[in-house]
Short mmCIF file of C-alpha atoms in Angstrom, two decimals:
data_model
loop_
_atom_site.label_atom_id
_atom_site.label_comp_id
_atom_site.label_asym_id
_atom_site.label_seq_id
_atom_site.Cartn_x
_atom_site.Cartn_y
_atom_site.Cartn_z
CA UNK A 232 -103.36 185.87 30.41
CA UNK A 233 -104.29 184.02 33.32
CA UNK A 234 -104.20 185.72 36.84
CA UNK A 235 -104.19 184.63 40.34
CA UNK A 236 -106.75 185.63 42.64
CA UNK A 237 -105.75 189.45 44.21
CA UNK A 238 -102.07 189.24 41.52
CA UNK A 239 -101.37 192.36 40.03
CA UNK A 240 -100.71 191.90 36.10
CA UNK A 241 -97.50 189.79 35.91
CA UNK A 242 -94.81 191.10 32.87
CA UNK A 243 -94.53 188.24 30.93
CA UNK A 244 -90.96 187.03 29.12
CA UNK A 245 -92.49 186.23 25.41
CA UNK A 246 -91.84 183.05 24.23
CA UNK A 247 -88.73 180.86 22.64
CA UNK A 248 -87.64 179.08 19.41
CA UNK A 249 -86.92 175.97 20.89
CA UNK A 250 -90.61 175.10 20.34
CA UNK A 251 -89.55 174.60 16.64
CA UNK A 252 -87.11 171.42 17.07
CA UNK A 253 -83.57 173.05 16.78
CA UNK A 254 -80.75 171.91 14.51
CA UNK A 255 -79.06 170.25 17.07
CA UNK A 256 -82.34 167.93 18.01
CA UNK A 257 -82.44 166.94 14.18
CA UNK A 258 -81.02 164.16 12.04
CA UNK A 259 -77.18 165.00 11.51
CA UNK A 260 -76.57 166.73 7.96
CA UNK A 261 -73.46 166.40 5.57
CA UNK A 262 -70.28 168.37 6.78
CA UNK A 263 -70.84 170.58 3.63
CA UNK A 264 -74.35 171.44 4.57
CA UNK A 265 -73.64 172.13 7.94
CA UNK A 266 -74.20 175.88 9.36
CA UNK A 267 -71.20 178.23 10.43
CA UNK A 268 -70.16 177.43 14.67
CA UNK A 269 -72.45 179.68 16.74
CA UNK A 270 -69.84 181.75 18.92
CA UNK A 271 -69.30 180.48 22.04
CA UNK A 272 -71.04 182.88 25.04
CA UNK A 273 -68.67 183.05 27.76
CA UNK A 274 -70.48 182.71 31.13
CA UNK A 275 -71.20 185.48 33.52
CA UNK A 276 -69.00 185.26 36.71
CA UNK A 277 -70.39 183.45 39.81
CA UNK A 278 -70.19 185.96 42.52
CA UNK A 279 -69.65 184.63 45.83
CA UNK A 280 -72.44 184.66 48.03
CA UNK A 281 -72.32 186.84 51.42
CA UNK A 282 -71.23 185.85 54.43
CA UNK A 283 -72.84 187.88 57.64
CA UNK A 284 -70.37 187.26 60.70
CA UNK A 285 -71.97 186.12 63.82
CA UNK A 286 -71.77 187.73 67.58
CA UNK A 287 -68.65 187.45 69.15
CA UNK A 288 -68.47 184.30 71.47
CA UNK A 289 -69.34 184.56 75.16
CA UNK A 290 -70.26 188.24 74.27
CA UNK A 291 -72.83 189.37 77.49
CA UNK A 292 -74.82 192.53 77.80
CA UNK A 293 -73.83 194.61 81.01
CA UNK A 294 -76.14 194.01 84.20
CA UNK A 295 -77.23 197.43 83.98
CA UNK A 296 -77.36 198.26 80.10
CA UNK A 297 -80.86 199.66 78.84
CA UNK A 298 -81.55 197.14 76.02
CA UNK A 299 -81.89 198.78 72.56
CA UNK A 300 -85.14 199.11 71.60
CA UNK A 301 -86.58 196.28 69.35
CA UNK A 302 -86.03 196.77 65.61
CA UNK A 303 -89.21 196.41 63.00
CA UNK A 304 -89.81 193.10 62.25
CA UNK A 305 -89.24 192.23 58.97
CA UNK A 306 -91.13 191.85 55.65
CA UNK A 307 -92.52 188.05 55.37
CA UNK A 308 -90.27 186.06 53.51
CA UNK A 309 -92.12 185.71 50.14
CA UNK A 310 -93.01 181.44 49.14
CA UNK A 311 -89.82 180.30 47.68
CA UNK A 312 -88.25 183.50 46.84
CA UNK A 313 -90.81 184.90 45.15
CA UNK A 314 -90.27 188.11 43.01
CA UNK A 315 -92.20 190.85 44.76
CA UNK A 316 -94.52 192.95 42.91
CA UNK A 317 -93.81 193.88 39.02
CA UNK A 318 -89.93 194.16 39.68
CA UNK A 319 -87.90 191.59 37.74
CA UNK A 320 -84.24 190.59 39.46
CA UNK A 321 -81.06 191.79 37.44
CA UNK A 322 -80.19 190.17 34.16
CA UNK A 323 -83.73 189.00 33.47
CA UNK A 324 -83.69 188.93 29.65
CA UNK A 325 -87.26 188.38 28.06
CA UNK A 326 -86.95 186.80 24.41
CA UNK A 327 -88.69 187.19 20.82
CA UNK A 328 -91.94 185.58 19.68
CA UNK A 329 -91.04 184.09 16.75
CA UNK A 330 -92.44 180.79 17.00
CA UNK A 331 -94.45 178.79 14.07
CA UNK A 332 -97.83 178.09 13.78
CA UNK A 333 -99.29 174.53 14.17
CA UNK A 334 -102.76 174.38 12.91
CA UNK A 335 -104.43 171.29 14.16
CA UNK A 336 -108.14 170.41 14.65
CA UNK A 337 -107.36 167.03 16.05
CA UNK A 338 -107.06 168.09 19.84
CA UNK A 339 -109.66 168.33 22.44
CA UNK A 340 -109.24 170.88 25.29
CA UNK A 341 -110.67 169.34 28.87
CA UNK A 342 -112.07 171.02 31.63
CA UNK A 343 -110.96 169.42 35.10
CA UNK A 344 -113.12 169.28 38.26
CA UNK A 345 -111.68 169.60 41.24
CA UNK A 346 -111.98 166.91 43.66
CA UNK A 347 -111.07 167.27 47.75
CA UNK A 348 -108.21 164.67 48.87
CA UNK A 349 -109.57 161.82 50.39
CA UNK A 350 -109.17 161.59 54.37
CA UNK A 351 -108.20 157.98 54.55
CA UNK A 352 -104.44 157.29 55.29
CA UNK A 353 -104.72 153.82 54.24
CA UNK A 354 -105.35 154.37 50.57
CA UNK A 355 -103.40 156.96 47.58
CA UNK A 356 -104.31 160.26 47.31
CA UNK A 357 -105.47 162.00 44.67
CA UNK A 358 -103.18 162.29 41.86
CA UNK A 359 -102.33 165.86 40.35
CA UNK A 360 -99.61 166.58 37.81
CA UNK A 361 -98.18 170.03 36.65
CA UNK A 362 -97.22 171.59 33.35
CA UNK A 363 -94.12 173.50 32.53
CA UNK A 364 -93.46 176.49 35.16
CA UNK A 365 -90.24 178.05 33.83
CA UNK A 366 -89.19 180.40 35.95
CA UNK A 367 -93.09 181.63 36.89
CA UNK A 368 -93.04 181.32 40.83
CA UNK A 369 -96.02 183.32 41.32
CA UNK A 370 -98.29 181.68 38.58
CA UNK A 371 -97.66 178.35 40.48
CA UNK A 372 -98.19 179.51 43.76
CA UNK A 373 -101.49 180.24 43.02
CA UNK A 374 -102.64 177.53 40.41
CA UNK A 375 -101.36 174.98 43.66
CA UNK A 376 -103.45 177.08 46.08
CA UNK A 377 -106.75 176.73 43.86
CA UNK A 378 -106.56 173.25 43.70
CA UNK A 379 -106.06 173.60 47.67
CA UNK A 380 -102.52 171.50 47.30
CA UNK A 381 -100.94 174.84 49.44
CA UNK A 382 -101.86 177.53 51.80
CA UNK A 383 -101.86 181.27 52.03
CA UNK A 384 -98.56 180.98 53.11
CA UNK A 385 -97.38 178.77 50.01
CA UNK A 386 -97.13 175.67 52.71
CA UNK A 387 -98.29 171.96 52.03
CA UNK A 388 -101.58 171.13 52.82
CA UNK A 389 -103.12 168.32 51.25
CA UNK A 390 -102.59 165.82 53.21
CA UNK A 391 -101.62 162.53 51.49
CA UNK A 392 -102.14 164.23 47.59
CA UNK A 393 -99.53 163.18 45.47
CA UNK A 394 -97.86 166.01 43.03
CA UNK A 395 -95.78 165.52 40.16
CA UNK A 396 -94.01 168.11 38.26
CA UNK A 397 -93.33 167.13 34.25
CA UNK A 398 -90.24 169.54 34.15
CA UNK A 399 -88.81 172.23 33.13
CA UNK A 400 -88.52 174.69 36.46
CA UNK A 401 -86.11 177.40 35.06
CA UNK A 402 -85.64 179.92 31.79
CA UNK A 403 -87.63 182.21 30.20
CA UNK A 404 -89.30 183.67 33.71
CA UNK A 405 -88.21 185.70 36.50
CA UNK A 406 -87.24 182.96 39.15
CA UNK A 407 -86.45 179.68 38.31
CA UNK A 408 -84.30 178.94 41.77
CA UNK A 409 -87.19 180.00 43.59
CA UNK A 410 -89.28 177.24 41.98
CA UNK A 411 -86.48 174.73 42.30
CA UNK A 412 -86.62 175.69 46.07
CA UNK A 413 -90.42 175.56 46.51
CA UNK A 414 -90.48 172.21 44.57
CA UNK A 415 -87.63 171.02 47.17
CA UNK A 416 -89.70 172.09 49.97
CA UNK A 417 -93.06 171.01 49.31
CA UNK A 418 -91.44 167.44 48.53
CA UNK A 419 -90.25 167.53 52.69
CA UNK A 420 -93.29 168.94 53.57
CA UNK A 421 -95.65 166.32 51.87
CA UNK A 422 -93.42 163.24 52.65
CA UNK A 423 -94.17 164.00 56.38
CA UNK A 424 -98.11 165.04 55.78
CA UNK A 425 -98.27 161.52 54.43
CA UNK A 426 -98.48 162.44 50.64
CA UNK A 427 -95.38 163.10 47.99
CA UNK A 428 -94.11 165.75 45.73
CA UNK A 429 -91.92 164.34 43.10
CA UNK A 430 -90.18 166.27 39.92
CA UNK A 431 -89.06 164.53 36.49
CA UNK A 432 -86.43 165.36 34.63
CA UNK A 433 -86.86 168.25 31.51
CA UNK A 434 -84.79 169.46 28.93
CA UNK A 435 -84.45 172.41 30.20
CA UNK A 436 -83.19 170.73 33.73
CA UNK A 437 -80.43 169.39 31.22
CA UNK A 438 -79.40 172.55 29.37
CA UNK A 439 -79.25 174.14 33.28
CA UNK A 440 -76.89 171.27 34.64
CA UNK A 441 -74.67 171.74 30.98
CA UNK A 442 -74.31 175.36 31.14
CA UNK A 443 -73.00 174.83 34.67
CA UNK A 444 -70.97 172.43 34.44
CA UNK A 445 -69.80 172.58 31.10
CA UNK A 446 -70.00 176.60 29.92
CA UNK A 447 -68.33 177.30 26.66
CA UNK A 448 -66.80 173.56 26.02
CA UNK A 449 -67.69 172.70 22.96
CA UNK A 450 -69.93 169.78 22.10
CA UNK A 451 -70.64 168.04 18.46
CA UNK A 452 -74.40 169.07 17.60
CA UNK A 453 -74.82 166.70 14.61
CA UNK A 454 -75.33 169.95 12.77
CA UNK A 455 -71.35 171.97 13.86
CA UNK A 456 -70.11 172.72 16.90
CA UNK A 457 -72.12 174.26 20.06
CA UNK A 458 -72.15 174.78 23.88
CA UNK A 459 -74.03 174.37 26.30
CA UNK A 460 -73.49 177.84 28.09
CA UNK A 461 -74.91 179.12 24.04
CA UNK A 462 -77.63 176.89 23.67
CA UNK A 463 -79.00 177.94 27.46
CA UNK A 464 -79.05 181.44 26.38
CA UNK A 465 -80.37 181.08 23.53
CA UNK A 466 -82.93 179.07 25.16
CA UNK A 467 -84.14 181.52 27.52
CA UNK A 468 -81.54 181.05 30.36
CA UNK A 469 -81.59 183.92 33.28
CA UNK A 470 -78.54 185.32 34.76
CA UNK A 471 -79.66 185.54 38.24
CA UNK A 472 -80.88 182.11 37.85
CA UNK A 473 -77.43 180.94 37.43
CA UNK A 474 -75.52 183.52 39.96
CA UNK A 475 -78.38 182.22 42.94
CA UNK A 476 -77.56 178.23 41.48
CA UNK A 477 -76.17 175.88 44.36
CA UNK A 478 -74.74 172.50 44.27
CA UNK A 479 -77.52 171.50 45.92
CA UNK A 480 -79.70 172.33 43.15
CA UNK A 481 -77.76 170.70 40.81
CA UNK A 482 -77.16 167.70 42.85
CA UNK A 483 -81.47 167.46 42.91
CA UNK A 484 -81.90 168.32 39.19
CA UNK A 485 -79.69 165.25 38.64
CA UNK A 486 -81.23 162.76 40.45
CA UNK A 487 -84.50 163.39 39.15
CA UNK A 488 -86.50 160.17 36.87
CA UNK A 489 -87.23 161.16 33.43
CA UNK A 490 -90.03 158.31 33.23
CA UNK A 491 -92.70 157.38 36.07
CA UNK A 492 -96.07 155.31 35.50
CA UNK A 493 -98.78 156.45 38.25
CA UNK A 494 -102.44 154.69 38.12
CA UNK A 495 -102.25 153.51 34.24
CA UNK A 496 -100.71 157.36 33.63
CA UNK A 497 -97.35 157.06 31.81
CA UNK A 498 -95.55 160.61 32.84
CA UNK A 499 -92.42 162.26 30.99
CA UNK A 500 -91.57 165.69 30.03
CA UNK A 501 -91.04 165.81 26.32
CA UNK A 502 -93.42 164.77 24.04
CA UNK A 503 -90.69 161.96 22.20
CA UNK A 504 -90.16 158.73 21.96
CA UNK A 505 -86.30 159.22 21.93
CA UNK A 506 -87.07 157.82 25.54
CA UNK A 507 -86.84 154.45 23.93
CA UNK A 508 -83.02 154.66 23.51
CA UNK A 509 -82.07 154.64 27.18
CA UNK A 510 -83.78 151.59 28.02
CA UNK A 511 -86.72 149.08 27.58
CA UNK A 512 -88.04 149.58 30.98
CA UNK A 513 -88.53 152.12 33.22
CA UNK A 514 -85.94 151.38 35.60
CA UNK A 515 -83.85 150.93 32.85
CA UNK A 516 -84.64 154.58 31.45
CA UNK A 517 -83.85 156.22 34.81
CA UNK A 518 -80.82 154.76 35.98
CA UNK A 519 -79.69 155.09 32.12
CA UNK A 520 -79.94 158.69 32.38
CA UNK A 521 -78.56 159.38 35.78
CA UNK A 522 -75.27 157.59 34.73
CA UNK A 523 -75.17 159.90 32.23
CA UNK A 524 -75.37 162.71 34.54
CA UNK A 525 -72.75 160.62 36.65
CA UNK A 526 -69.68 160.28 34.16
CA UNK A 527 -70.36 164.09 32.98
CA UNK A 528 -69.21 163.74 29.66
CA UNK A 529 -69.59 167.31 27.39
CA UNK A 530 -71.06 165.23 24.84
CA UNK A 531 -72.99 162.07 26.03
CA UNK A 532 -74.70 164.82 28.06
CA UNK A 533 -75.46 167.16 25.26
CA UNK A 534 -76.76 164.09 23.23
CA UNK A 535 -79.09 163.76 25.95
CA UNK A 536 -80.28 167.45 25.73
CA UNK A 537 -80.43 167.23 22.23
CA UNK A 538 -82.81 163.91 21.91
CA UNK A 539 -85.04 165.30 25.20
CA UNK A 540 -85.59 168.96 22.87
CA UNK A 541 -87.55 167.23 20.54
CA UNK A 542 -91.20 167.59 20.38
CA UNK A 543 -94.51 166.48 18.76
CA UNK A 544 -93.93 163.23 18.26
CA UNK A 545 -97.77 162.30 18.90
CA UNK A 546 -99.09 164.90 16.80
CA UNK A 547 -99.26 163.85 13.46
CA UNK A 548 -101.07 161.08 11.46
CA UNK A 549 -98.34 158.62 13.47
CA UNK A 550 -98.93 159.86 16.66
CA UNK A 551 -101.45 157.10 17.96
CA UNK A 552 -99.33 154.76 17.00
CA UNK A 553 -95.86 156.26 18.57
CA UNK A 554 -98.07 157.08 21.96
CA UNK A 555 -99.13 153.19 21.78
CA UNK A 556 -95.01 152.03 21.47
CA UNK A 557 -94.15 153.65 24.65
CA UNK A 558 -97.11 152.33 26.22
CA UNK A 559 -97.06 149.09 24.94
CA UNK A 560 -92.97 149.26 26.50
CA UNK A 561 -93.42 150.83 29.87
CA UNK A 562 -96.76 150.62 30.65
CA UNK A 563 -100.16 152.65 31.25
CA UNK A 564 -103.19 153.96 29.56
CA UNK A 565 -102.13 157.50 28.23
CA UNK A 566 -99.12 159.38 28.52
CA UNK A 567 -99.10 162.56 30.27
CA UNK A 568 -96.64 165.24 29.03
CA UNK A 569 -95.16 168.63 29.22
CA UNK A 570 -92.49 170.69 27.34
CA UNK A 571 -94.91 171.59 23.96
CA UNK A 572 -97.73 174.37 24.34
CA UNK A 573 -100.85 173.46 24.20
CA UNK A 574 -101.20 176.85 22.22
CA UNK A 575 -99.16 175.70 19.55
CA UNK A 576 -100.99 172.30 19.32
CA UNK A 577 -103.50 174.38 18.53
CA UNK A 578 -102.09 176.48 16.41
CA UNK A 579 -104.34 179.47 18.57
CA UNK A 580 -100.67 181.80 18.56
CA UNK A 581 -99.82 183.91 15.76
CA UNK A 582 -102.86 184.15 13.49
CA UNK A 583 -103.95 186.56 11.23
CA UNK A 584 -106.18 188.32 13.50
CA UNK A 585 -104.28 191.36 13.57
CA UNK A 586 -106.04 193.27 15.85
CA UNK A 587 -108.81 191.14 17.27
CA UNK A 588 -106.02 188.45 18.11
CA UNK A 589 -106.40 188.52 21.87
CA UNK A 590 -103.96 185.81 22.70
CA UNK A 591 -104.15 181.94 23.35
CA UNK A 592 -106.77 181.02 25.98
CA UNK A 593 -106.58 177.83 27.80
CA UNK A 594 -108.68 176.64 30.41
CA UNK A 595 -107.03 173.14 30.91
CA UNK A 596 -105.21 170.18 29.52
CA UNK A 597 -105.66 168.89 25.87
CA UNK A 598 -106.42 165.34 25.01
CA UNK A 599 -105.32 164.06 21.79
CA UNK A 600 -103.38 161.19 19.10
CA UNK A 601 -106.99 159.21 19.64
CA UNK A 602 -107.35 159.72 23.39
CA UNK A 603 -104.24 158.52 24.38
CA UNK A 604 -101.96 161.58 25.24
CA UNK A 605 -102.74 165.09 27.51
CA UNK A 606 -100.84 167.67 27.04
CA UNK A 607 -100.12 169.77 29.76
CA UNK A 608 -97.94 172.64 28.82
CA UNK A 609 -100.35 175.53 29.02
CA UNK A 610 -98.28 177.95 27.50
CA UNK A 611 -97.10 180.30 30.98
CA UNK A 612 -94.60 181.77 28.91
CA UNK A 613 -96.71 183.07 26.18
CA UNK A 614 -99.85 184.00 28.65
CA UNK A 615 -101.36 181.13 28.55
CA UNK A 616 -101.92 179.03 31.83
CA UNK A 617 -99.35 177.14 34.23
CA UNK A 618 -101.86 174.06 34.83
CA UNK A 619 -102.03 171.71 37.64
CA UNK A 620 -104.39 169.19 37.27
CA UNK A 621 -105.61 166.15 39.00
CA UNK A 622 -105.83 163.20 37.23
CA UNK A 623 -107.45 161.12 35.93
CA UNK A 624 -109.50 163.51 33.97
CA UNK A 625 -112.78 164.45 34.11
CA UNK A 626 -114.13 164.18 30.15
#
């Protein structure tokens, strides 16, 4: 488990099955081989939020009224709504470890070096990306503040850096609005330091927006009928994370890219090439996606969900060559993604070590399918590491 300098131990969630691809990310099967309707989860009522009334207008203190004395100030506000200490908020629901094992010896774990942002306004900054966070505000509060991209006070301050985040903000951890918020802030904050902070678009940003908008409806998986509001639960979804959600959350989540190329660094969130069905460019992939979003369609959008859930695509004997496809059609040297542990590329969770099985330990991103893809998914979930890293790597 990794710590932040001066954190108390953090109570992790354990980990999810989505990191096996789920029926509804696989090929359709035959009506008689499909499984029995999961039962639709009805969704937790939205209470309203609180509305403090205001002084009175033109309300005056008499001339010759003592003035009360001061109350306390109070408590700092925590960096984006930060859980405080060990407590979790209500309806936090950790989930089973029951994932597989994926033994591979064909990935290469990477050190980074950390390098300070250049000075010079007329050139880029540096160029850091960040793995998965899900829901694990305090984790990236302090992996941003090692690599100096944020203060004490969880405040921009690296100048003209540029920071993208590969996805998947909320689920599985305590306080998945609070990231969305810090992620929204830091972007205003580095836009007018001269730098950027810019999100893409994960699966789990989909399976948010559907279990909003969508709840119970029922949706055709390719393998019998689900919802969106079942497949979010199952999937690690938090109840205060949807009582706190605002439209202007979802309005963000929706207008995020799923595909961006930054200096010869091709960046996505799931490690698929199902990106190739929304378009043969960039652009194309983008604005293909946020019409999607647009015409908010049960379906169309749970297609989408369903084609962004699957996963190690670049793994296997044909992963060289399906990394080099969606190079050779959008561009860049390697592609940078999120959304599959690092852990499980490894196949370092769930041995047989009984006892002496201490847990996955990562220490940065993992290079592999012949050089040409990083993962950066360290795991947060499963105490591993929430990395941000500045690229390009340092080999």
């Amino acid at each position: 488990m990794t710590q932040g300098a001066g954190q108390e131990p953090v109570v992790r969630t354990a980990t999810l099955r989505d990191f096996r691809v789920p029926p509804y990310a696989q090929t359709p099967v035959p009506p008689e081989a499909q499984a029995a309707p999961p039962s639709p989860v009805p969704p937790s009522p939205v209470p309203p939020p609180p509305v403090e009334p205001g002084p009175p207008a033109g309300a005056a203190a008499p001339p010759a009224a003592v003035p009360p004395p001061a109350p306390a100030a109070p408590p700092a506000p925590h960096p984006g709504n930060a859980v405080v200490g060990d407590e979790q908020p209500d309806g936090y629901t950790p989930t089973e470890r029951d994932l597989p094992v994926i033994r591979r010896g064909d990935t290469v774990q990477v050190r980074t070096v950390t390098e300070p942002a250049p000075g010079s306004e007329d050139s880029p900054g540096p160029l850091y990306v960040v793995g998965d966070v899900h829901g694990y505000l305090d984790e990236l509060l302090a992996a941003l503040a090692e690599q100096g991209l944020v203060d004490a006070d969880g405040k921009w301050a690296a100048g003209n850096a540029r920071l993208w985040f590969l996805g998947d903000f909320t689920d599985r951890g305590p306080d998945g609005i609070g990231v969305i918020d810090l992620v929204m802030r830091l972007s205003a904050e580095a836009a007018a330091a001269g730098g950027y902070c810019k999100a893409l678009m994960g699966n789990h940003e989909l399976l948010l927006i559907g279990a909003k908008r969508f709840a119970d409806t029922p949706v055709n998986s390719g393998a019998g009928t689900a919802t969106f509001q079942a497949a979010w639960l199952l999937n690690g979804g938090q109840k205060a994370d949807m009582e706190r959600l605002q439209d202007v959350h979802l309005q963000w989540m929706s207008r995020l890219d799923a595909v961006v190329e930054q200096d010869g660094h091709l960046l996505l969130h799931s490690d698929t090439t199902a990106y190739l069905d929304y378009g043969s460019t960039i652009e194309d992939v983008n604005d293909t996606i946020t019409a999607i979003l647009t015409r908010n369609d049960a379906d169309e959008c749970w297609d989408l969900f369903r084609k962004l859930t699957k996963r190690f695509a670049f793994r296997d004997e044909g992963g060289p060559q399906a990394v080099r496809e969606l190079l050779s059609t959008y561009g860049g040297q390697r592609v940078v993604h999120g959304h599959s542990p690092i852990p499980y590329l490894l196949g370092e969770v769930g041995g047989e070590g009984g006892e002496e099985d201490s847990g996955p330990v990562i220490n940065g991103p993992h290079v592999y399918a012949d050089g040409l893809a990083i993962a950066m998914d360290g795991g947060v979930t499963m105490a591993g590491k929430l990395l941000v890293v500045q690229l390009p790597l340092h080999d």
